[in-house]
Amino acid sequence: STAVPVLVSGCAGAMIWLYGLAAVIALWALVWLWRDSLVISGIPEKYVFVTGCDSGFGNLLCKRLDRRGFHVLAGCLTQKGADDLQRSTGPKLKTILLDVTDSASVQKAVEWVKGEVGDRGLWGLVNNAGRSVPMGPTEWMKMEDFHSTLRVNMMGVIETTLAFLTLLKRGRGRVVNVASVLGRVAANGGGYCISKFGVESFSDCLRRDIHYFGIKVSIIEPGFFKTQVTSLEPIERELHRLWNQLSPEVRDSYGEKYFEKYIKIQRFIMNTFCDPDLSKVTNCMEHALTARYPRTRYSAGWDAKVAWIPFSYAPACVIDSMLNMVLPRPVHSVS
């Protein structure tokens, strides 16, 4: 019978095709790793401006960039934050007070940076300043609760970036915007997820618009880390404020047990999943500033890599079902 030789020949051809495909994938991976490892030159002559440097990611990033030899220009919200950072770094790091929600403060920072960088222009802008509270069930929010977060996390990023674009074009530099895994999966109400979705969208539009000028834009998507943003005290304080300002009708529809369980879930999440190793995020920021070919997106933290980012591609019904299993159920719910 001729069927057996034909079958063997077909299997051999399929195996050759599979081996060839595997070789191509392996070669592509090696080339990508090599390309990803290439580093820029001239670091001691480059200037980087970072917002939100009082604590957390921004504070650690400034210290690391300072050790690498960058001229670090740090925007701090408080004088104490600026003084503490200055004392723990070298003479090449300089600080300025910056409130990203205040246009005059942003413009003052631009003029200051312009005087520092001169004709070289700005190599890096890291939009790191952010806030998380208030967050909670959407119905508990007032418009000002949304505005207070959006002004910092989204509008502050947009205004600061636009203000520095001329200096970035002169330096053919980098924009590094800190978003979040919650900019991929909206897991709670309030302005935080909305603002981080906005940062993702703004960064994509910006990247596509200004790559002609040699400017690269990267997005950092951290998972849950132990910073001021995930500190339980302000989160719980704001949840109590939101609960107390509800009308009796709305409060009764949720019930006291719902509120108590919501608080317990926040405590469990923040105490269980928040990673204390902030370098996992600053490593990504540093790569975006020093790599010859920075990535478009960086997922920081194992929860981001194995859970949040994969979940973001799942159907909405899957995400809804998972969150429904975690979050409490209002006492008068109908579904």
CSV table of C-alpha atoms in Angstrom, one decimal:
chain,number,residue,atom,x,y,z
A,1,SER,CA,0.0,0.0,0.0
A,2,THR,CA,1.2,3.5,-0.9
A,3,ALA,CA,-0.7,5.1,2.0
A,4,VAL,CA,2.0,4.3,4.6
A,5,PRO,CA,4.9,6.0,2.8
A,6,VAL,CA,2.7,9.0,2.0
A,7,LEU,CA,1.7,9.2,5.7
A,8,VAL,CA,5.3,9.0,6.9
A,9,SER,CA,6.3,11.6,4.3
A,10,GLY,CA,3.5,13.9,5.5
A,11,CYS,CA,4.5,13.5,9.2
A,12,ALA,CA,8.2,14.2,8.3
A,13,GLY,CA,7.2,17.4,6.4
A,14,ALA,CA,5.1,18.6,9.4
A,15,MET,CA,7.9,18.0,11.8
A,16,ILE,CA,10.4,19.9,9.6
A,17,TRP,CA,7.8,22.8,9.4
A,18,LEU,CA,7.5,22.8,13.2
A,19,TYR,CA,11.2,22.7,13.8
A,20,GLY,CA,11.6,25.5,11.3
A,21,LEU,CA,8.9,27.6,13.1
A,22,ALA,CA,10.6,26.9,16.5
A,23,ALA,CA,13.9,28.0,15.1
A,24,VAL,CA,12.4,31.2,13.8
A,25,ILE,CA,10.7,31.9,17.2
A,26,ALA,CA,14.0,31.2,19.0
A,27,LEU,CA,16.0,33.5,16.7
A,28,TRP,CA,13.4,36.2,17.1
A,29,ALA,CA,13.5,35.9,20.9
A,30,LEU,CA,17.3,36.1,20.9
A,31,VAL,CA,17.3,39.2,18.7
A,32,TRP,CA,14.7,40.8,20.8
A,33,LEU,CA,16.7,40.1,24.0
A,34,TRP,CA,19.8,41.5,22.5
A,35,ARG,CA,18.0,44.6,21.2
A,36,ASP,CA,16.3,45.1,24.6
A,37,SER,CA,19.7,45.0,26.3
A,38,LEU,CA,21.3,47.9,24.3
A,39,VAL,CA,21.9,51.0,26.4
A,40,ILE,CA,22.2,54.6,25.5
A,41,SER,CA,25.5,56.5,25.8
A,42,GLY,CA,26.2,59.9,27.4
A,43,ILE,CA,24.2,59.4,30.6
A,44,PRO,CA,26.3,62.0,32.6
A,45,GLU,CA,25.1,64.7,30.2
A,46,LYS,CA,21.4,63.9,30.3
A,47,TYR,CA,18.7,65.5,32.4
A,48,VAL,CA,15.6,63.8,33.6
A,49,PHE,CA,12.6,65.5,35.3
A,50,VAL,CA,10.5,63.3,37.7
A,51,THR,CA,7.2,64.3,39.3
A,52,GLY,CA,5.9,63.0,42.6
A,53,CYS,CA,9.3,62.4,44.3
A,54,ASP,CA,8.3,62.8,48.0
A,55,SER,CA,8.0,59.0,48.4
A,56,GLY,CA,7.4,55.8,46.7
A,57,PHE,CA,8.4,55.1,43.1
A,58,GLY,CA,9.4,58.6,42.3
A,59,ASN,CA,11.7,58.9,45.3
A,60,LEU,CA,13.4,55.6,44.7
A,61,LEU,CA,13.8,56.3,41.0
A,62,CYS,CA,15.5,59.7,41.7
A,63,LYS,CA,18.0,58.0,43.9
A,64,ARG,CA,18.8,55.3,41.4
A,65,LEU,CA,19.1,57.7,38.5
A,66,ASP,CA,21.4,59.9,40.6
A,67,ARG,CA,23.6,56.9,41.3
A,68,ARG,CA,23.8,56.2,37.6
A,69,GLY,CA,25.1,59.7,36.9
A,70,PHE,CA,22.0,61.5,35.4
A,71,HIS,CA,21.2,65.1,36.2
A,72,VAL,CA,18.0,64.5,38.1
A,73,LEU,CA,15.5,67.3,38.5
A,74,ALA,CA,12.9,66.2,41.1
A,75,GLY,CA,9.4,67.7,41.5
A,76,CYS,CA,8.2,67.3,45.1
A,77,LEU,CA,4.9,68.3,46.5
A,78,THR,CA,6.3,69.3,50.0
A,79,GLN,CA,9.4,71.0,51.2
A,80,LYS,CA,10.0,68.2,53.6
A,81,GLY,CA,10.0,65.7,50.8
A,82,ALA,CA,12.4,67.9,48.8
A,83,ASP,CA,14.8,68.3,51.7
A,84,ASP,CA,14.8,64.6,52.6
A,85,LEU,CA,15.5,63.6,49.0
A,86,GLN,CA,18.2,66.3,48.7
A,87,ARG,CA,20.0,65.0,51.8
A,88,SER,CA,20.1,61.4,50.5
A,89,THR,CA,21.5,62.1,47.1
A,90,GLY,CA,24.4,63.8,45.4
A,91,PRO,CA,25.0,67.3,44.1
A,92,LYS,CA,23.7,66.6,40.6
A,93,LEU,CA,20.2,66.1,41.9
A,94,LYS,CA,18.1,69.3,42.3
A,95,THR,CA,14.6,69.7,43.6
A,96,ILE,CA,11.6,72.0,43.0
A,97,LEU,CA,8.2,72.2,44.6
A,98,LEU,CA,5.6,71.1,42.1
A,99,ASP,CA,1.8,70.7,42.3
A,100,VAL,CA,0.7,69.1,39.0
A,101,THR,CA,-2.8,70.4,39.5
A,102,ASP,CA,-1.6,74.0,39.5
A,103,SER,CA,-0.9,75.5,36.0
A,104,ALA,CA,1.3,78.2,37.5
A,105,SER,CA,3.3,75.6,39.4
A,106,VAL,CA,3.8,73.6,36.3
A,107,GLN,CA,4.9,76.6,34.2
A,108,LYS,CA,7.4,77.6,37.0
A,109,ALA,CA,8.9,74.1,36.9
A,110,VAL,CA,9.2,74.3,33.1
A,111,GLU,CA,11.1,77.7,33.3
A,112,TRP,CA,13.4,76.2,36.0
A,113,VAL,CA,14.1,73.1,34.0
A,114,LYS,CA,14.8,75.2,30.9
A,115,GLY,CA,17.4,77.1,32.8
A,116,GLU,CA,19.0,73.9,34.0
A,117,VAL,CA,19.2,72.0,30.7
A,118,GLY,CA,20.0,74.9,28.4
A,119,ASP,CA,20.4,74.0,24.7
A,120,ARG,CA,20.7,70.3,25.4
A,121,GLY,CA,17.0,69.9,26.0
A,122,LEU,CA,15.4,67.4,28.3
A,123,TRP,CA,16.1,63.7,28.0
A,124,GLY,CA,13.4,62.3,30.2
A,125,LEU,CA,10.1,63.3,31.7
A,126,VAL,CA,8.6,60.8,34.2
A,127,ASN,CA,5.0,61.5,35.1
A,128,ASN,CA,4.8,59.7,38.4
A,129,ALA,CA,2.7,61.9,40.7
A,130,GLY,CA,-0.6,60.3,41.6
A,131,ARG,CA,-3.3,59.6,44.1
A,132,SER,CA,-5.7,56.8,44.7
A,133,VAL,CA,-8.4,58.1,47.0
A,134,PRO,CA,-11.3,58.3,47.1
A,135,MET,CA,-12.1,54.9,45.7
A,136,GLY,CA,-15.1,52.8,46.4
A,137,PRO,CA,-18.6,52.0,45.0
A,138,THR,CA,-19.4,54.4,42.2
A,139,GLU,CA,-22.8,55.5,43.7
A,140,TRP,CA,-21.0,56.7,46.8
A,141,MET,CA,-19.0,59.3,44.9
A,142,LYS,CA,-19.8,63.0,44.2
A,143,MET,CA,-18.4,64.8,41.2
A,144,GLU,CA,-15.7,66.5,43.3
A,145,ASP,CA,-14.5,63.0,44.3
A,146,PHE,CA,-13.9,62.2,40.7
A,147,HIS,CA,-12.3,65.6,40.0
A,148,SER,CA,-9.9,65.4,42.9
A,149,THR,CA,-8.3,62.2,41.4
A,150,LEU,CA,-8.6,63.1,37.7
A,151,ARG,CA,-6.9,66.4,38.3
A,152,VAL,CA,-3.7,64.7,39.6
A,153,ASN,CA,-3.6,61.4,37.7
A,154,MET,CA,-4.9,62.4,34.3
A,155,MET,CA,-5.1,66.1,33.7
A,156,GLY,CA,-1.8,66.6,35.6
A,157,VAL,CA,-0.1,64.1,33.3
A,158,ILE,CA,-1.5,65.8,30.2
A,159,GLU,CA,-0.7,69.4,31.3
A,160,THR,CA,2.8,68.5,32.5
A,161,THR,CA,3.6,66.6,29.3
A,162,LEU,CA,2.4,69.3,27.0
A,163,ALA,CA,4.3,71.9,28.9
A,164,PHE,CA,7.6,70.0,28.6
A,165,LEU,CA,7.2,68.9,24.9
A,166,THR,CA,9.4,71.7,23.5
A,167,LEU,CA,12.3,70.7,25.8
A,168,LEU,CA,11.7,67.0,25.0
A,169,LYS,CA,11.8,67.7,21.2
A,170,ARG,CA,15.0,69.6,21.6
A,171,GLY,CA,16.6,66.6,23.5
A,172,ARG,CA,14.9,63.9,21.4
A,173,GLY,CA,14.0,62.4,24.7
A,174,ARG,CA,11.6,60.1,26.5
A,175,VAL,CA,8.2,60.4,28.2
A,176,VAL,CA,7.5,57.7,30.8
A,177,ASN,CA,3.9,57.7,32.1
A,178,VAL,CA,2.9,55.7,35.2
A,179,ALA,CA,-0.4,54.1,34.7
A,180,SER,CA,-1.6,50.9,36.5
A,181,VAL,CA,-3.0,47.5,36.0
A,182,LEU,CA,-6.2,49.2,37.0
A,183,GLY,CA,-5.9,51.1,33.8
A,184,ARG,CA,-6.5,47.8,32.1
A,185,VAL,CA,-9.1,46.3,34.4
A,186,ALA,CA,-11.6,48.6,36.1
A,187,ALA,CA,-11.9,46.9,39.5
A,188,ASN,CA,-13.4,49.7,41.7
A,189,GLY,CA,-15.3,52.9,41.4
A,190,GLY,CA,-14.0,56.4,41.8
A,191,GLY,CA,-11.6,58.3,39.7
A,192,TYR,CA,-8.5,56.1,39.9
A,193,CYS,CA,-9.3,53.5,37.3
A,194,ILE,CA,-10.8,56.2,35.0
A,195,SER,CA,-7.7,58.3,35.3
A,196,LYS,CA,-5.3,55.4,34.6
A,197,PHE,CA,-7.4,54.3,31.5
A,198,GLY,CA,-7.0,57.9,30.5
A,199,VAL,CA,-3.2,57.8,30.9
A,200,GLU,CA,-3.0,54.7,28.8
A,201,SER,CA,-5.1,56.4,26.0
A,202,PHE,CA,-3.2,59.7,26.2
A,203,SER,CA,0.2,57.9,26.1
A,204,ASP,CA,-0.8,55.9,23.0
A,205,CYS,CA,-2.0,59.0,21.2
A,206,LEU,CA,1.1,60.9,22.2
A,207,ARG,CA,3.4,58.1,21.0
A,208,ARG,CA,1.8,57.9,17.6
A,209,ASP,CA,1.8,61.7,17.2
A,210,ILE,CA,5.4,62.6,18.2
A,211,HIS,CA,7.6,59.7,17.2
A,212,TYR,CA,8.5,61.7,14.1
A,213,PHE,CA,10.5,64.0,16.4
A,214,GLY,CA,12.6,61.2,17.9
A,215,ILE,CA,10.6,61.1,21.2
A,216,LYS,CA,9.7,57.8,22.6
A,217,VAL,CA,6.8,57.2,25.0
A,218,SER,CA,6.6,54.3,27.5
A,219,ILE,CA,3.8,53.3,29.9
A,220,ILE,CA,4.5,51.7,33.2
A,221,GLU,CA,1.7,49.4,34.5
A,222,PRO,CA,2.5,48.5,38.1
A,223,GLY,CA,0.5,45.8,40.0
A,224,PHE,CA,-0.1,46.3,43.7
A,225,PHE,CA,2.8,47.7,45.6
A,226,LYS,CA,3.2,49.0,49.1
A,227,THR,CA,3.3,52.8,48.7
A,228,GLN,CA,1.3,55.9,49.9
A,229,VAL,CA,-1.2,55.1,47.1
A,230,THR,CA,-2.1,51.8,48.7
A,231,SER,CA,-1.8,52.9,52.3
A,232,LEU,CA,-4.8,51.6,54.2
A,233,GLU,CA,-5.3,54.6,56.5
A,234,PRO,CA,-6.3,57.2,53.9
A,235,ILE,CA,-8.3,54.6,51.9
A,236,GLU,CA,-10.4,53.6,55.0
A,237,ARG,CA,-10.7,57.3,56.1
A,238,GLU,CA,-12.2,58.2,52.7
A,239,LEU,CA,-14.5,55.2,52.7
A,240,HIS,CA,-15.9,56.2,56.0
A,241,ARG,CA,-16.3,59.8,54.7
A,242,LEU,CA,-18.2,58.5,51.6
A,243,TRP,CA,-20.4,56.2,53.7
A,244,ASN,CA,-21.3,58.9,56.1
A,245,GLN,CA,-22.3,61.4,53.4
A,246,LEU,CA,-24.7,59.0,51.8
A,247,SER,CA,-28.4,59.6,52.0
A,248,PRO,CA,-30.3,57.2,54.4
A,249,GLU,CA,-32.0,55.6,51.4
A,250,VAL,CA,-28.8,54.8,49.6
A,251,ARG,CA,-27.1,53.6,52.8
A,252,ASP,CA,-30.0,51.3,53.6
A,253,SER,CA,-29.9,49.8,50.1
A,254,TYR,CA,-26.3,48.6,50.7
A,255,GLY,CA,-26.5,47.8,54.4
A,256,GLU,CA,-24.0,48.1,57.3
A,257,LYS,CA,-22.7,44.6,56.6
A,258,TYR,CA,-21.8,45.5,53.0
A,259,PHE,CA,-19.8,48.5,54.3
A,260,GLU,CA,-18.0,46.3,56.9
A,261,LYS,CA,-17.2,43.6,54.3
A,262,TYR,CA,-15.9,46.2,51.9
A,263,ILE,CA,-13.5,47.5,54.5
A,264,LYS,CA,-12.3,44.0,55.3
A,265,ILE,CA,-11.7,43.2,51.6
A,266,GLN,CA,-9.6,46.3,51.2
A,267,ARG,CA,-7.5,45.3,54.2
A,268,PHE,CA,-7.1,41.8,52.9
A,269,ILE,CA,-6.0,43.0,49.4
A,270,MET,CA,-3.6,45.6,50.6
A,271,ASN,CA,-2.1,43.4,53.3
A,272,THR,CA,-1.8,40.3,51.2
A,273,PHE,CA,-1.0,41.4,47.6
A,274,CYS,CA,1.0,44.7,48.0
A,275,ASP,CA,4.6,44.0,47.1
A,276,PRO,CA,7.2,45.9,49.2
A,277,ASP,CA,9.9,45.7,46.5
A,278,LEU,CA,9.4,49.0,44.7
A,279,SER,CA,12.5,48.3,42.6
A,280,LYS,CA,10.4,46.1,40.4
A,281,VAL,CA,8.7,49.2,39.2
A,282,THR,CA,11.7,51.5,39.1
A,283,ASN,CA,13.7,48.9,37.1
A,284,CYS,CA,11.0,49.4,34.4
A,285,MET,CA,11.3,53.1,34.6
A,286,GLU,CA,15.0,53.0,34.5
A,287,HIS,CA,15.0,50.7,31.4
A,288,ALA,CA,12.6,53.1,29.7
A,289,LEU,CA,15.0,55.9,30.2
A,290,THR,CA,18.3,54.1,29.5
A,291,ALA,CA,17.5,51.5,26.8
A,292,ARG,CA,18.3,52.4,23.3
A,293,TYR,CA,15.0,50.8,22.3
A,294,PRO,CA,12.5,51.2,25.2
A,295,ARG,CA,9.4,49.1,25.3
A,296,THR,CA,6.0,50.6,24.8
A,297,ARG,CA,4.6,49.0,27.9
A,298,TYR,CA,6.1,47.6,31.1
A,299,SER,CA,4.2,45.3,33.4
A,300,ALA,CA,5.7,45.6,36.9
A,301,GLY,CA,5.1,42.9,39.5
A,302,TRP,CA,4.1,39.3,39.3
A,303,ASP,CA,0.4,40.0,39.9
A,304,ALA,CA,0.5,42.3,36.9
A,305,LYS,CA,2.2,39.7,34.7
A,306,VAL,CA,0.3,36.5,35.6
A,307,ALA,CA,-3.1,38.0,36.6
A,308,TRP,CA,-4.1,41.5,35.8
A,309,ILE,CA,-2.7,41.9,32.3
A,310,PRO,CA,-3.9,38.4,31.1
A,311,PHE,CA,-7.3,39.2,32.7
A,312,SER,CA,-7.5,42.4,30.7
A,313,TYR,CA,-7.9,40.4,27.5
A,314,ALA,CA,-10.7,38.2,28.9
A,315,PRO,CA,-14.4,38.7,28.0
A,316,ALA,CA,-16.2,41.3,30.2
A,317,CYS,CA,-18.4,38.5,31.6
A,318,VAL,CA,-15.4,36.7,33.0
A,319,ILE,CA,-14.0,39.8,34.8
A,320,ASP,CA,-17.5,40.6,36.1
A,321,SER,CA,-18.0,37.1,37.5
A,322,MET,CA,-14.6,37.1,39.2
A,323,LEU,CA,-15.1,40.5,40.8
A,324,ASN,CA,-18.6,39.5,41.9
A,325,MET,CA,-17.1,36.6,43.8
A,326,VAL,CA,-14.8,38.9,45.6
A,327,LEU,CA,-16.8,42.0,46.4
A,328,PRO,CA,-19.7,42.0,48.9
A,329,ARG,CA,-23.4,42.0,47.9
A,330,PRO,CA,-25.7,44.8,48.8
A,331,VAL,CA,-28.5,43.8,51.1
A,332,HIS,CA,-31.2,44.9,48.7
A,333,SER,CA,-29.6,43.6,45.5
A,334,VAL,CA,-31.9,42.0,42.9
A,335,SER,CA,-29.4,40.0,40.8
